[in-house]
mmCIF file of C-alpha atoms in Angstrom:
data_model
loop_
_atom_site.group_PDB
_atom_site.id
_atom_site.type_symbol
_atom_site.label_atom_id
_atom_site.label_comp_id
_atom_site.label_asym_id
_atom_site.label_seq_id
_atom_site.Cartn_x
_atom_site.Cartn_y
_atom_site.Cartn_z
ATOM 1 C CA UNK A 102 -27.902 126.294 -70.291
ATOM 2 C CA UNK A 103 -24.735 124.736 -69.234
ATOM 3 C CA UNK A 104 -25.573 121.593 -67.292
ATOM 4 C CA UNK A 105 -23.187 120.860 -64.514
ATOM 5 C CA UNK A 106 -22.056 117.150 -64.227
ATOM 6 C CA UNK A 107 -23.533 114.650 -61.673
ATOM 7 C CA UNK A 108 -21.462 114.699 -58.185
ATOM 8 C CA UNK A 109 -22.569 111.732 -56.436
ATOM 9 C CA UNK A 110 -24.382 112.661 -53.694
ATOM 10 C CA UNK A 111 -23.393 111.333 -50.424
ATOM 11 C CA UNK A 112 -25.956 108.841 -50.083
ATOM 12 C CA UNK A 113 -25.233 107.379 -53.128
ATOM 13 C CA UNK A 114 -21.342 107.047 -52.589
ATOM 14 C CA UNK A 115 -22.208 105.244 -49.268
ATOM 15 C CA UNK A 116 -24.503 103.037 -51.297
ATOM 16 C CA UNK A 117 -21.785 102.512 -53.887
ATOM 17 C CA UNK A 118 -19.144 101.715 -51.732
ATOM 18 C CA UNK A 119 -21.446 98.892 -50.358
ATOM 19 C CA UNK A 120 -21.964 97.768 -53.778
ATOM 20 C CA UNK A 121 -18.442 97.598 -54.384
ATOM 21 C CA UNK A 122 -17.618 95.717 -51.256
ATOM 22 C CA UNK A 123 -20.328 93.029 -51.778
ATOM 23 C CA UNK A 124 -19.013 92.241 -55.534
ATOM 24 C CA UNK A 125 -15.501 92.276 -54.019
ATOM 25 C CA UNK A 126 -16.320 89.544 -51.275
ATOM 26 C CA UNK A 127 -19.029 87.284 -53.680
ATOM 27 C CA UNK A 128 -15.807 87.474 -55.992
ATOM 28 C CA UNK A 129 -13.177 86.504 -52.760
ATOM 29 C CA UNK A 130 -15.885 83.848 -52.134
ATOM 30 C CA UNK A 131 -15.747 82.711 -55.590
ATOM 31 C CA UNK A 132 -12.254 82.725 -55.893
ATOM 32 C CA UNK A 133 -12.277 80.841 -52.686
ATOM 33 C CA UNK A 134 -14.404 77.743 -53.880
ATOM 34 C CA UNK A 135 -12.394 77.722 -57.239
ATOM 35 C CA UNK A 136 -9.147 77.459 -55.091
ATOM 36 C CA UNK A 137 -11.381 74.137 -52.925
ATOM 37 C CA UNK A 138 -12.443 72.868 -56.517
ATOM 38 C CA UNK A 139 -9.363 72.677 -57.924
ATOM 39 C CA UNK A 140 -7.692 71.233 -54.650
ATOM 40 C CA UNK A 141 -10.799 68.743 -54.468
ATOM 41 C CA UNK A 142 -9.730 67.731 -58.242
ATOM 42 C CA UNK A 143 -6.328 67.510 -57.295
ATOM 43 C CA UNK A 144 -7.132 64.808 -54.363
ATOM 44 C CA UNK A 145 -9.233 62.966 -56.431
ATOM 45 C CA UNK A 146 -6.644 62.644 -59.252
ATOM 46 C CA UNK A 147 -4.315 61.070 -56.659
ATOM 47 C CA UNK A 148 -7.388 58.812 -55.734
ATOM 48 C CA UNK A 149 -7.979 57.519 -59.312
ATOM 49 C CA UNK A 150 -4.349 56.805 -60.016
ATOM 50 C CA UNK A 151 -4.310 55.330 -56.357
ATOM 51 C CA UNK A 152 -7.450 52.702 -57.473
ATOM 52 C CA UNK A 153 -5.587 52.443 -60.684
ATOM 53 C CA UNK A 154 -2.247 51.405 -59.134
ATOM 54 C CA UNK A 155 -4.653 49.034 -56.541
ATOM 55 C CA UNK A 156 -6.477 47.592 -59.633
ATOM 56 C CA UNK A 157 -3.204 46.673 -61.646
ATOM 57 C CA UNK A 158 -1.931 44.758 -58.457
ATOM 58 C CA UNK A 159 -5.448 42.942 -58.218
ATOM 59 C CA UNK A 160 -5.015 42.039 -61.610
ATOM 60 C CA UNK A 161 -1.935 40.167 -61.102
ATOM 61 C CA UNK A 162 -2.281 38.638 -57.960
ATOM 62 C CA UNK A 163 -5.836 37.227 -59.601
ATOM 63 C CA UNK A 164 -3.617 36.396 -62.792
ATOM 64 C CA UNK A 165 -1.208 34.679 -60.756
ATOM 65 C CA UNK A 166 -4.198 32.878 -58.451
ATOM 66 C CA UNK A 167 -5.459 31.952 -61.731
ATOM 67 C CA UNK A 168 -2.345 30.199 -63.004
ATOM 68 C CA UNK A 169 -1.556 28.609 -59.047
ATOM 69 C CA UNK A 170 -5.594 27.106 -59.660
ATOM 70 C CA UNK A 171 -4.470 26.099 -62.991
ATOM 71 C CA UNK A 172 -1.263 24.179 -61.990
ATOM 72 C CA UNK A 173 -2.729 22.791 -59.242
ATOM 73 C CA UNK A 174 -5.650 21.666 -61.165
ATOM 74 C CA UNK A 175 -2.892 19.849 -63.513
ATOM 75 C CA UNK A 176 -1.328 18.791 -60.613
ATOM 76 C CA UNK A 177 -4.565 17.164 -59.212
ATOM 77 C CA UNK A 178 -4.953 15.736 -62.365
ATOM 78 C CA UNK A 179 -1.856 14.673 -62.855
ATOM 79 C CA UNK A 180 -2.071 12.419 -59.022
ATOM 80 C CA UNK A 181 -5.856 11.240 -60.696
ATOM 81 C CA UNK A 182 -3.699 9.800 -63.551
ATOM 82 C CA UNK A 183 -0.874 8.758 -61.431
ATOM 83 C CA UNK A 184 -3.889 7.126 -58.697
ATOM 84 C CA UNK A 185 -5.484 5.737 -62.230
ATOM 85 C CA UNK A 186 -2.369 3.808 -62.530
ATOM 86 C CA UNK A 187 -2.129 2.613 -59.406
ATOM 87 C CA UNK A 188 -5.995 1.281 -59.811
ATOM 88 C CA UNK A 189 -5.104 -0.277 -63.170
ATOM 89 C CA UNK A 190 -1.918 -2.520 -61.622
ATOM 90 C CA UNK A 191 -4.110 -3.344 -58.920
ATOM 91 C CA UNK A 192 -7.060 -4.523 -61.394
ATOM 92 C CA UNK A 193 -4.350 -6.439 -63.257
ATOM 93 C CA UNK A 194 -3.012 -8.086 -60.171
ATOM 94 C CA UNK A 195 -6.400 -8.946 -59.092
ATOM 95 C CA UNK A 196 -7.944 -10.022 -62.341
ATOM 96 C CA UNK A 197 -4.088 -12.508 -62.705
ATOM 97 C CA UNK A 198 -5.104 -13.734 -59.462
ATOM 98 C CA UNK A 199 -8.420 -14.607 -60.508
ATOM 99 C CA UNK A 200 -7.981 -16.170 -63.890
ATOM 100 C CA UNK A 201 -4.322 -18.008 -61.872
ATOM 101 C CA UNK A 202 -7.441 -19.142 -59.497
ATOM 102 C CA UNK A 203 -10.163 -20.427 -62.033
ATOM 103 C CA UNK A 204 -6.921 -22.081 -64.355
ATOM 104 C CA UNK A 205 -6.096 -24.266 -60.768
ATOM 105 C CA UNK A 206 -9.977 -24.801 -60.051
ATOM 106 C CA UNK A 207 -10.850 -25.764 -63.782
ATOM 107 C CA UNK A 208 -7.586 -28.407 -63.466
ATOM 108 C CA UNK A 209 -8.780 -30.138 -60.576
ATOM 109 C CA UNK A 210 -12.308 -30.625 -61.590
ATOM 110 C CA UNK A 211 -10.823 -31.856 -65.037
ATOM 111 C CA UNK A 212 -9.228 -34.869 -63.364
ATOM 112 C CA UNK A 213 -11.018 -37.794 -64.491
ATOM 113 C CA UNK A 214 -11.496 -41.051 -61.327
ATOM 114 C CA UNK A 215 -9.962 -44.032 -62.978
ATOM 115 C CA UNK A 216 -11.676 -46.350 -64.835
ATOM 116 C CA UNK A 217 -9.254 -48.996 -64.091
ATOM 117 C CA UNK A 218 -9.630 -50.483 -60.467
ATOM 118 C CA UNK A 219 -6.567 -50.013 -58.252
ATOM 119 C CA UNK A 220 -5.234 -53.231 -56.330
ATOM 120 C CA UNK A 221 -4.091 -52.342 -53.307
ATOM 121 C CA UNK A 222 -0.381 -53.543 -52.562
ATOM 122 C CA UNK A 223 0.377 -56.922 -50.908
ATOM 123 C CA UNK A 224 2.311 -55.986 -47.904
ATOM 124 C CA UNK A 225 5.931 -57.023 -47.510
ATOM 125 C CA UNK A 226 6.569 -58.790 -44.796
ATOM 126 C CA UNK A 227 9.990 -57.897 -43.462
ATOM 127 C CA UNK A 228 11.570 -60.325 -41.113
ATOM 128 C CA UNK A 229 14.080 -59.163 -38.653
ATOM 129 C CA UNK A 230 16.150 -61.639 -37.184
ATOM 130 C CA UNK A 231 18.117 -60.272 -33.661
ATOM 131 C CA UNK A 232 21.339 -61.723 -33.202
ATOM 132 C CA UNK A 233 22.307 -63.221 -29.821
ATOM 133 C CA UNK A 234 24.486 -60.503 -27.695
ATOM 134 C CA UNK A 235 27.937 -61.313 -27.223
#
């Protein structure tokens, strides 16, 4: 016997058709979310090289706070050395006015009283004589 092929039967074409319609939105929804994925990658691509861009200019501005620390440091050291001068002339001048001191001090205590007694002078007796007015 001949067997006749299989005609849908309505029921089933009606079940088919849903079937077909629920693959063709889970693959619209799919395609949907790949479309958000990729635009999601997209944005954070732009974020990464924005951080990036963000981090180089952090990098230099701490480079160059680095090297402002660094010359002021040298410059604070610098006005130590210059102020360490300053302190050295002034110990110089004082310790000159010390040893200029203890040289005049030493020289007076080193003068000997004389052994020899002094006379005192004789006064002079000066005579003035005043002429009659003419």
């Amino acid at each position: 016997p001949h067997q006749s092929p299989c005609l849908p039967q309505p029921q089933d074409a009606e079940g088919s058709s849903h079937l077909f319609q629920q693959v063709l939105d889970t693959c619209s929804a799919l395609a949907h979310r790949v479309a958000v994925l990729e635009n999601d990658k997209v944005a954070q691509q732009l974020e990464i090289v924005k951080l990036k861009a963000r981090v180089k200019k952090l990098e230099k501005l701490n480079k160059a706070e680095i090297y402002n620390i660094y010359l002021d440091h040298s410059s604070k050291v610098l006005s130590m050395q210059e102020d360490d001068t300053k302190v050295r002339e002034a110990v110089e001048v004082v310790t000159t006015v010390k040893l200029m001191t203890e040289v005049v001090t030493a020289t007076a205590t080193q003068v000997p009283a004389a052994s020899t007694p002094i006379r005192a002078a004789k006064p002079k007796t000066l005579t003035i004589t005043v002429a009659p007015a003419v």
